[in-house]
PDB file of C-alpha atoms in Angstrom:
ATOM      1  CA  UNK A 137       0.000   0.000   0.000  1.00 66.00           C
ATOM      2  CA  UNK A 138       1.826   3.231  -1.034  1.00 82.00           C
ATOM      3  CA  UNK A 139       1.838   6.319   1.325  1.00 81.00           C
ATOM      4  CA  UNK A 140      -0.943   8.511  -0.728  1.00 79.00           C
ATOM      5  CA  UNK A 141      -3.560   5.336  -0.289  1.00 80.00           C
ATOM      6  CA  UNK A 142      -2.593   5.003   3.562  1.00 80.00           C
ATOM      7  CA  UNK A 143      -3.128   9.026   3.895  1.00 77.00           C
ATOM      8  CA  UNK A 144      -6.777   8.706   1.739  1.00 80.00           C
ATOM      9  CA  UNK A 145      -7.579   5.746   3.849  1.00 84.00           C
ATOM     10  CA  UNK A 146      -6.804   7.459   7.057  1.00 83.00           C
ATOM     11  CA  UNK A 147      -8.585  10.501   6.261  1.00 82.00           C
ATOM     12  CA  UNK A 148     -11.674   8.849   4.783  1.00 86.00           C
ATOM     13  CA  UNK A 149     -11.307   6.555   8.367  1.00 88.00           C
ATOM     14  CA  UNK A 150     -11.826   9.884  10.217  1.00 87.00           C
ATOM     15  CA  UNK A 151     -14.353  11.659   8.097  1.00 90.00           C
ATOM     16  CA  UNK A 152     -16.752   8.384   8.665  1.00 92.00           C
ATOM     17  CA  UNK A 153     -15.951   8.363  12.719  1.00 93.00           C
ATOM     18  CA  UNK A 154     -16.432  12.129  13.012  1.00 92.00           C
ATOM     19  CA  UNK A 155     -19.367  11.513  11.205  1.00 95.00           C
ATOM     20  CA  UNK A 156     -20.564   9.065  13.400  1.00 95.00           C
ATOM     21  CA  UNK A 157     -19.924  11.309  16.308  1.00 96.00           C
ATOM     22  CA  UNK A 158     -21.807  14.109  14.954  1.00 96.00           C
ATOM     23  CA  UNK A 159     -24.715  12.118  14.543  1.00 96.00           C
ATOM     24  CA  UNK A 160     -24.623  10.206  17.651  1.00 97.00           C
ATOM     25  CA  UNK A 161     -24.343  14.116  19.496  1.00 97.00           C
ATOM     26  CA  UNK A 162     -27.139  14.978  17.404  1.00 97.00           C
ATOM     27  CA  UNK A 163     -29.497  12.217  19.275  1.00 96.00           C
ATOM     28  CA  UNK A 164     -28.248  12.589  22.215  1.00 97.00           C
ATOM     29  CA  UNK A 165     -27.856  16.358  22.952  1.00 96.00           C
ATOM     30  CA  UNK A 166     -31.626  16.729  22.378  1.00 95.00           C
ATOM     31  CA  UNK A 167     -32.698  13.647  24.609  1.00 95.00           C
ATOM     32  CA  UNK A 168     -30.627  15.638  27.201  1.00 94.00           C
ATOM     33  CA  UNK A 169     -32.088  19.134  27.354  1.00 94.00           C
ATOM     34  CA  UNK A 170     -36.029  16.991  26.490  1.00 91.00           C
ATOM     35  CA  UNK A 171     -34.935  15.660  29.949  1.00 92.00           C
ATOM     36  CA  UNK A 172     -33.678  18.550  32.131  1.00 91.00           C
ATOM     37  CA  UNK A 173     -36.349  21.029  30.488  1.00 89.00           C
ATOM     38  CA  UNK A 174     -38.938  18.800  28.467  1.00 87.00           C
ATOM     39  CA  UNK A 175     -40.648  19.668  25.083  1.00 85.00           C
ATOM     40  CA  UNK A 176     -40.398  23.271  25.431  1.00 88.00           C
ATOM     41  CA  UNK A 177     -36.160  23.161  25.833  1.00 90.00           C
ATOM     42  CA  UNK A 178     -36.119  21.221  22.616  1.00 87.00           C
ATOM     43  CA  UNK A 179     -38.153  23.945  21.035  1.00 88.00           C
ATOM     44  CA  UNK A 180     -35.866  26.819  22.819  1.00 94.00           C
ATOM     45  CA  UNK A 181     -32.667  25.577  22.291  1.00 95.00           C
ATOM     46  CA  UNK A 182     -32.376  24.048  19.659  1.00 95.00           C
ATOM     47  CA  UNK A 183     -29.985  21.227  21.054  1.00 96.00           C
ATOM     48  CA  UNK A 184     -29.701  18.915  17.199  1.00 97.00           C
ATOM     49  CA  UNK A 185     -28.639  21.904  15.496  1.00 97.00           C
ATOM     50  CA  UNK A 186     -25.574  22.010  17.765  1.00 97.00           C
ATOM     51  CA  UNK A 187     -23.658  19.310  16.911  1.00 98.00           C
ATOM     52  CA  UNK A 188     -24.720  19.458  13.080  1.00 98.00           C
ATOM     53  CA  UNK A 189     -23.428  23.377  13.219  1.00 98.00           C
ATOM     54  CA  UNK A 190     -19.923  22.135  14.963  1.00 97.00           C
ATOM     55  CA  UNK A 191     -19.962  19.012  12.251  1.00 97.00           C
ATOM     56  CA  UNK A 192     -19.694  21.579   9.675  1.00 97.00           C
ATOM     57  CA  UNK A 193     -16.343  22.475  10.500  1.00 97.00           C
ATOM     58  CA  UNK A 194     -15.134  19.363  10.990  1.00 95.00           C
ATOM     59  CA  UNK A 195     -15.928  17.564   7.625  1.00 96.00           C
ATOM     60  CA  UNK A 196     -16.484  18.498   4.127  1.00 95.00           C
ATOM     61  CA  UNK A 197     -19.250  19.963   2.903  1.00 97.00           C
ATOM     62  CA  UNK A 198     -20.804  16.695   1.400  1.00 97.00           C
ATOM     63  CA  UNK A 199     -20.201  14.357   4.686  1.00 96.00           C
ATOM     64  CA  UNK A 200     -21.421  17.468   6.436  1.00 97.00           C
ATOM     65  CA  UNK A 201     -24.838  17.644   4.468  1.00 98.00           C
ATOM     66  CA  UNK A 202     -25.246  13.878   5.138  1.00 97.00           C
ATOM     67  CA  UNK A 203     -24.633  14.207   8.872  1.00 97.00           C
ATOM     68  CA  UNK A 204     -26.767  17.196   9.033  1.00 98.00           C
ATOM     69  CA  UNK A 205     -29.327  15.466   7.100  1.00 98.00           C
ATOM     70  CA  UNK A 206     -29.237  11.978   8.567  1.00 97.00           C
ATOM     71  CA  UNK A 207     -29.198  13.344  12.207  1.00 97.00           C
ATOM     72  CA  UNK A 208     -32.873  13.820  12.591  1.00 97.00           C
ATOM     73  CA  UNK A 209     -33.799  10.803  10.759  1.00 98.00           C
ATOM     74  CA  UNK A 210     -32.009   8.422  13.189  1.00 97.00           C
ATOM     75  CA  UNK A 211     -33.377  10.415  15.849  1.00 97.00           C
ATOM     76  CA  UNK A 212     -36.652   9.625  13.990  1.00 97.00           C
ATOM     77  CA  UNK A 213     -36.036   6.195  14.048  1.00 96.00           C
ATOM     78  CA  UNK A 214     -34.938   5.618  17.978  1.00 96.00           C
ATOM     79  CA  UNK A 215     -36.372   8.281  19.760  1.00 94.00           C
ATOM     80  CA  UNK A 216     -39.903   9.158  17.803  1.00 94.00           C
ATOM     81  CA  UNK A 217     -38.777  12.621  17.461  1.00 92.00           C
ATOM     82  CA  UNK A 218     -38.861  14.962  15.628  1.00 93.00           C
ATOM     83  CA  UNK A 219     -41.980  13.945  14.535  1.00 91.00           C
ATOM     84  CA  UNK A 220     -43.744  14.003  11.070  1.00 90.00           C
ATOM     85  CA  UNK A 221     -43.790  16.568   8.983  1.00 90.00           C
ATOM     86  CA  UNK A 222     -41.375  18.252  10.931  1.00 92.00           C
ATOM     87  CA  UNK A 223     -38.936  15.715  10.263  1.00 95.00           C
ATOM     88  CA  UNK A 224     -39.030  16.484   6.542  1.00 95.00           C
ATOM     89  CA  UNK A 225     -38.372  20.379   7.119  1.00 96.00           C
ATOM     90  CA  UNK A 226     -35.721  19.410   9.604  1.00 97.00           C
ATOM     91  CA  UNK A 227     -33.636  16.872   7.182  1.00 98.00           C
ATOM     92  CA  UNK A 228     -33.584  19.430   4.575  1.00 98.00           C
ATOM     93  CA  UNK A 229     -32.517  22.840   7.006  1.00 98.00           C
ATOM     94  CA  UNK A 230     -30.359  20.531   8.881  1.00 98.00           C
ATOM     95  CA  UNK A 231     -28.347  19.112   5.796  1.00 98.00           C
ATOM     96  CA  UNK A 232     -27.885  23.006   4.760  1.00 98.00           C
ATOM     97  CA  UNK A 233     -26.296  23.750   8.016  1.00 98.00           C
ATOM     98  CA  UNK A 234     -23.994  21.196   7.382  1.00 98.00           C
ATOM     99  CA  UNK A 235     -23.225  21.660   4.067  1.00 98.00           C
ATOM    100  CA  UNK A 236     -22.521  26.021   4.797  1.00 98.00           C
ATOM    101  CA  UNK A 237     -20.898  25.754   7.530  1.00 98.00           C
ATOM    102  CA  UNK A 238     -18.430  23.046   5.961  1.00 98.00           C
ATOM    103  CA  UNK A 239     -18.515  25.390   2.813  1.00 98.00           C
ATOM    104  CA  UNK A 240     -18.010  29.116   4.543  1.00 98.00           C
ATOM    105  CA  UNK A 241     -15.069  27.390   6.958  1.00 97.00           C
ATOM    106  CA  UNK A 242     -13.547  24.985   5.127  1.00 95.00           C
ATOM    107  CA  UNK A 243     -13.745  25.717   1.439  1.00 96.00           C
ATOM    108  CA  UNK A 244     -14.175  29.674   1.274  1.00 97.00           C
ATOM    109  CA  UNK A 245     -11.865  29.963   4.681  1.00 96.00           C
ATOM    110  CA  UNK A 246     -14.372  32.786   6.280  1.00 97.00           C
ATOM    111  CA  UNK A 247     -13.839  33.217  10.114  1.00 97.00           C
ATOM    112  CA  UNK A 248     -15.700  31.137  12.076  1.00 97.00           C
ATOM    113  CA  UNK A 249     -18.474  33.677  13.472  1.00 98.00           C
ATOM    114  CA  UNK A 250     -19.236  34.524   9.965  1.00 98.00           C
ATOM    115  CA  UNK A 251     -19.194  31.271   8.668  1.00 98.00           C
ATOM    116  CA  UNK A 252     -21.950  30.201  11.556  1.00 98.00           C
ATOM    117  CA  UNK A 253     -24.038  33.421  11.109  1.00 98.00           C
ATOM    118  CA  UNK A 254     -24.044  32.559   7.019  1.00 98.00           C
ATOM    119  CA  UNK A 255     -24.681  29.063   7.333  1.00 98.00           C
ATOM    120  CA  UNK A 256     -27.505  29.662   9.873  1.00 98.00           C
ATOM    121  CA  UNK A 257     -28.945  32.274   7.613  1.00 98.00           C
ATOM    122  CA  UNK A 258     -28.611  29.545   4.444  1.00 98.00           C
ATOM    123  CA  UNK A 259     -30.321  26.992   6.701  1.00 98.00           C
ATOM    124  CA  UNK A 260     -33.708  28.834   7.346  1.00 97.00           C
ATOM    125  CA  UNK A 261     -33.337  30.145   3.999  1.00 97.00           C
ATOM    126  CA  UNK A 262     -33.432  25.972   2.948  1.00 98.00           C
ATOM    127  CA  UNK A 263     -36.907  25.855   6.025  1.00 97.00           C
ATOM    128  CA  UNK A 264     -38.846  28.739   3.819  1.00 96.00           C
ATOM    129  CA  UNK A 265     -38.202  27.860   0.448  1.00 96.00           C
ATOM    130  CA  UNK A 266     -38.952  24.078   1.152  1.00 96.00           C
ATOM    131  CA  UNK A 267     -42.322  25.281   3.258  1.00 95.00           C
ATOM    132  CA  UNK A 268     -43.126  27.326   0.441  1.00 94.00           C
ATOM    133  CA  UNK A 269     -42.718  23.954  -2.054  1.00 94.00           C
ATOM    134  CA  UNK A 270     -44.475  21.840   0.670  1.00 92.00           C
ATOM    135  CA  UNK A 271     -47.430  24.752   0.748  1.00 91.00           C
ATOM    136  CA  UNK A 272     -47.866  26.340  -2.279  1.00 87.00           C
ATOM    137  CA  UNK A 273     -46.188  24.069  -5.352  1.00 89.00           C
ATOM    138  CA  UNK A 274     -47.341  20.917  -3.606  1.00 86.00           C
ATOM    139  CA  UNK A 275     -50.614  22.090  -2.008  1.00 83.00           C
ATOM    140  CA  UNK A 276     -50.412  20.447   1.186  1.00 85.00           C
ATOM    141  CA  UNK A 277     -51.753  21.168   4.428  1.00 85.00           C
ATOM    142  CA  UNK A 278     -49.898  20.988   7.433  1.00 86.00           C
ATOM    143  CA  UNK A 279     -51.704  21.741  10.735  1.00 84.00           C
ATOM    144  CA  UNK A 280     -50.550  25.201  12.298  1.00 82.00           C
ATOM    145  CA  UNK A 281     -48.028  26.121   8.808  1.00 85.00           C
ATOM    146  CA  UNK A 282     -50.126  28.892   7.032  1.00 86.00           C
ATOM    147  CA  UNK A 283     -47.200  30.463   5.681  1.00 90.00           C
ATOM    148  CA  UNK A 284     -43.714  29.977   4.982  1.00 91.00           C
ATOM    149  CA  UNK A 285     -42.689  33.369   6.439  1.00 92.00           C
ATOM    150  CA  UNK A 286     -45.143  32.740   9.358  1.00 93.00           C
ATOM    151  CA  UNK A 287     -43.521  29.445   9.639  1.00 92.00           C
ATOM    152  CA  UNK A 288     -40.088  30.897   9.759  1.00 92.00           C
ATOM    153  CA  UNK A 289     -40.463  33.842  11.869  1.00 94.00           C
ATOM    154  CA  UNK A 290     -42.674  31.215  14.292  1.00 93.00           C
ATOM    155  CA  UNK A 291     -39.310  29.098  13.942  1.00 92.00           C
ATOM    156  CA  UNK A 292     -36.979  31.755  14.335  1.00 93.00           C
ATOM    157  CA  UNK A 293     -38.424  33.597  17.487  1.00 94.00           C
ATOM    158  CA  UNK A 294     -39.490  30.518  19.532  1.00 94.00           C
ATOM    159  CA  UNK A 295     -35.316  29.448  19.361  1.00 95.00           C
ATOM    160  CA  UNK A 296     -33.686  33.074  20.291  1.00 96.00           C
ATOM    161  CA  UNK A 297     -32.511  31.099  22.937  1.00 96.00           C
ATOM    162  CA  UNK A 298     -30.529  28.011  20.852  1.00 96.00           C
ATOM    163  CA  UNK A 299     -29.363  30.574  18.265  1.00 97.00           C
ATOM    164  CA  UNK A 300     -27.838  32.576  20.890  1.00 97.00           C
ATOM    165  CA  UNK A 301     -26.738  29.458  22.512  1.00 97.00           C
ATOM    166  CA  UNK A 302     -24.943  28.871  18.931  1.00 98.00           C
ATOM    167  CA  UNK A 303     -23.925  31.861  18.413  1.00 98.00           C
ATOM    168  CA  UNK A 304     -21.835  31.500  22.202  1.00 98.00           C
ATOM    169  CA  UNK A 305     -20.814  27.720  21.855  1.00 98.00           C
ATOM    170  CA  UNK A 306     -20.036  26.978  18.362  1.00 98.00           C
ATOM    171  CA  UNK A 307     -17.261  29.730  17.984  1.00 98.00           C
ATOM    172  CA  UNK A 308     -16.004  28.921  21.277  1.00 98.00           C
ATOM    173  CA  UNK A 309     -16.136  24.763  20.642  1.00 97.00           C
ATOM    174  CA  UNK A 310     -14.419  25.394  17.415  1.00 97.00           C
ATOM    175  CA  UNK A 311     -11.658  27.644  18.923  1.00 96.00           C
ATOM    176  CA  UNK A 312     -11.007  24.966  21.665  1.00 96.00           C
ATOM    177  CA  UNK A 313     -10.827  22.403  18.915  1.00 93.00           C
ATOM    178  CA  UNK A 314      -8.273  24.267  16.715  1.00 93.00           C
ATOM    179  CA  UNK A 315      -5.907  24.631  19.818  1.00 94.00           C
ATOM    180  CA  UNK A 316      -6.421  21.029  20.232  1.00 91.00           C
ATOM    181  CA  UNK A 317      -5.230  20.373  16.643  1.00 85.00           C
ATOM    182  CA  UNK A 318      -8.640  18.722  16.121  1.00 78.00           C
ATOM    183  CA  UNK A 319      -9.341  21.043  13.261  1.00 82.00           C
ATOM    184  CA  UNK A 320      -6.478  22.323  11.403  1.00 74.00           C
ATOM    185  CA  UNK A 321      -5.702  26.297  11.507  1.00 72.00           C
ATOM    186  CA  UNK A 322      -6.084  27.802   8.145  1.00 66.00           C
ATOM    187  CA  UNK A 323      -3.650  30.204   7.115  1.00 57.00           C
ATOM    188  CA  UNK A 324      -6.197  31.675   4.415  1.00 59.00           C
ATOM    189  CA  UNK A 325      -9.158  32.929   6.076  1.00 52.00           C
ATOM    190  CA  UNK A 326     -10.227  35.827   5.246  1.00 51.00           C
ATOM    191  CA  UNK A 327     -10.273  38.638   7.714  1.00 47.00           C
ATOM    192  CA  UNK A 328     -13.281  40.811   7.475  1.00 43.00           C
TER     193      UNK A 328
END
């Protein structure tokens, strides 16, 4: 085995087992705050969109979208939550966070804040436009979703608390895991 097939190996090794972490984070962090604050924590603080967020700057941006994505469908399948048809919306916003985040950090080389406020931005973006498919292309009705801006500003104001929560951890998370030579310091990114 030359040295360039041992290096791919080895790094497609660790994409797969961050991957796994990620998504076993993903099940747990929410069974955690469902426990210590119930239903209404989930809503608030967003705990799934945590580790998907940090995942982003850990992998590339296509084992990121599959983390993201894949997250709240395993959750789906052991816990019963998040239930249908949120589970839809989340898959799809939850796959963009991935994806951005991996994509603003680790292939445009944007500081971390921005990269998190971007991808975060991208992700709801993802909610609307796939509420407004769900809505108004496919004509379905969804108890409580009149609206895709209704939808998202319902989304957006009942978790101030996880986005701020995001906007605290993530950068600081990420920081710690640079010093830790977890994720490689990037010579390139941009200052702005």
């Amino acid at each position: 085995m030359t040295d360039a097939v041992r290096l791919k190996t080895r790094s497609a090794a660790r994409r797969v087992s961050l991957s796994a972490v990620i998504c076993a984070l993903s099940v747990i962090t929410p069974q955690i705050f469902h426990l210590v604050g119930g239903q209404v924590a989930g809503n608030a603080f967003l705990p799934m969109h945590i580790p998907v967020l940090l995942g982003g700057f850990l992998l590339p941006p296509g084992a990121a979208m599959v983390c993201g994505a894949l997250s709240p469908v395993l959750s789906f399948f052991l816990t019963g939550m998040p239930a249908m048809p949120r589970l839809i919306f989340m898959v799809l916003e939850l796959g963009a966070y991935g994806f951005f985040a991996s994509l603003f950090a680790r292939k445009l080389h944007l500081p971390t804040f921005l990269s998190l406020v971007l991808s975060m931005l991208c992700g709801r973006a993802v909610y609307f436009v796939s509420v407004v498919a769900v809505l108004h292309v496919f004509h379905l009705q969804i108890p409580g979703m009149t609206s895709a801006t209704a939808a998202v500003w319902a989304a957006v104001s009942t978790g101030v608390p996880g986005i701020l929560l995001q906007l605290v951890l993530i950068p600081v998370l990420v920081a710690a895991l640079k010093k830790a030579g977890l994720i490689p310091r990037d010579k390139r990114t941009r200052k702005l």
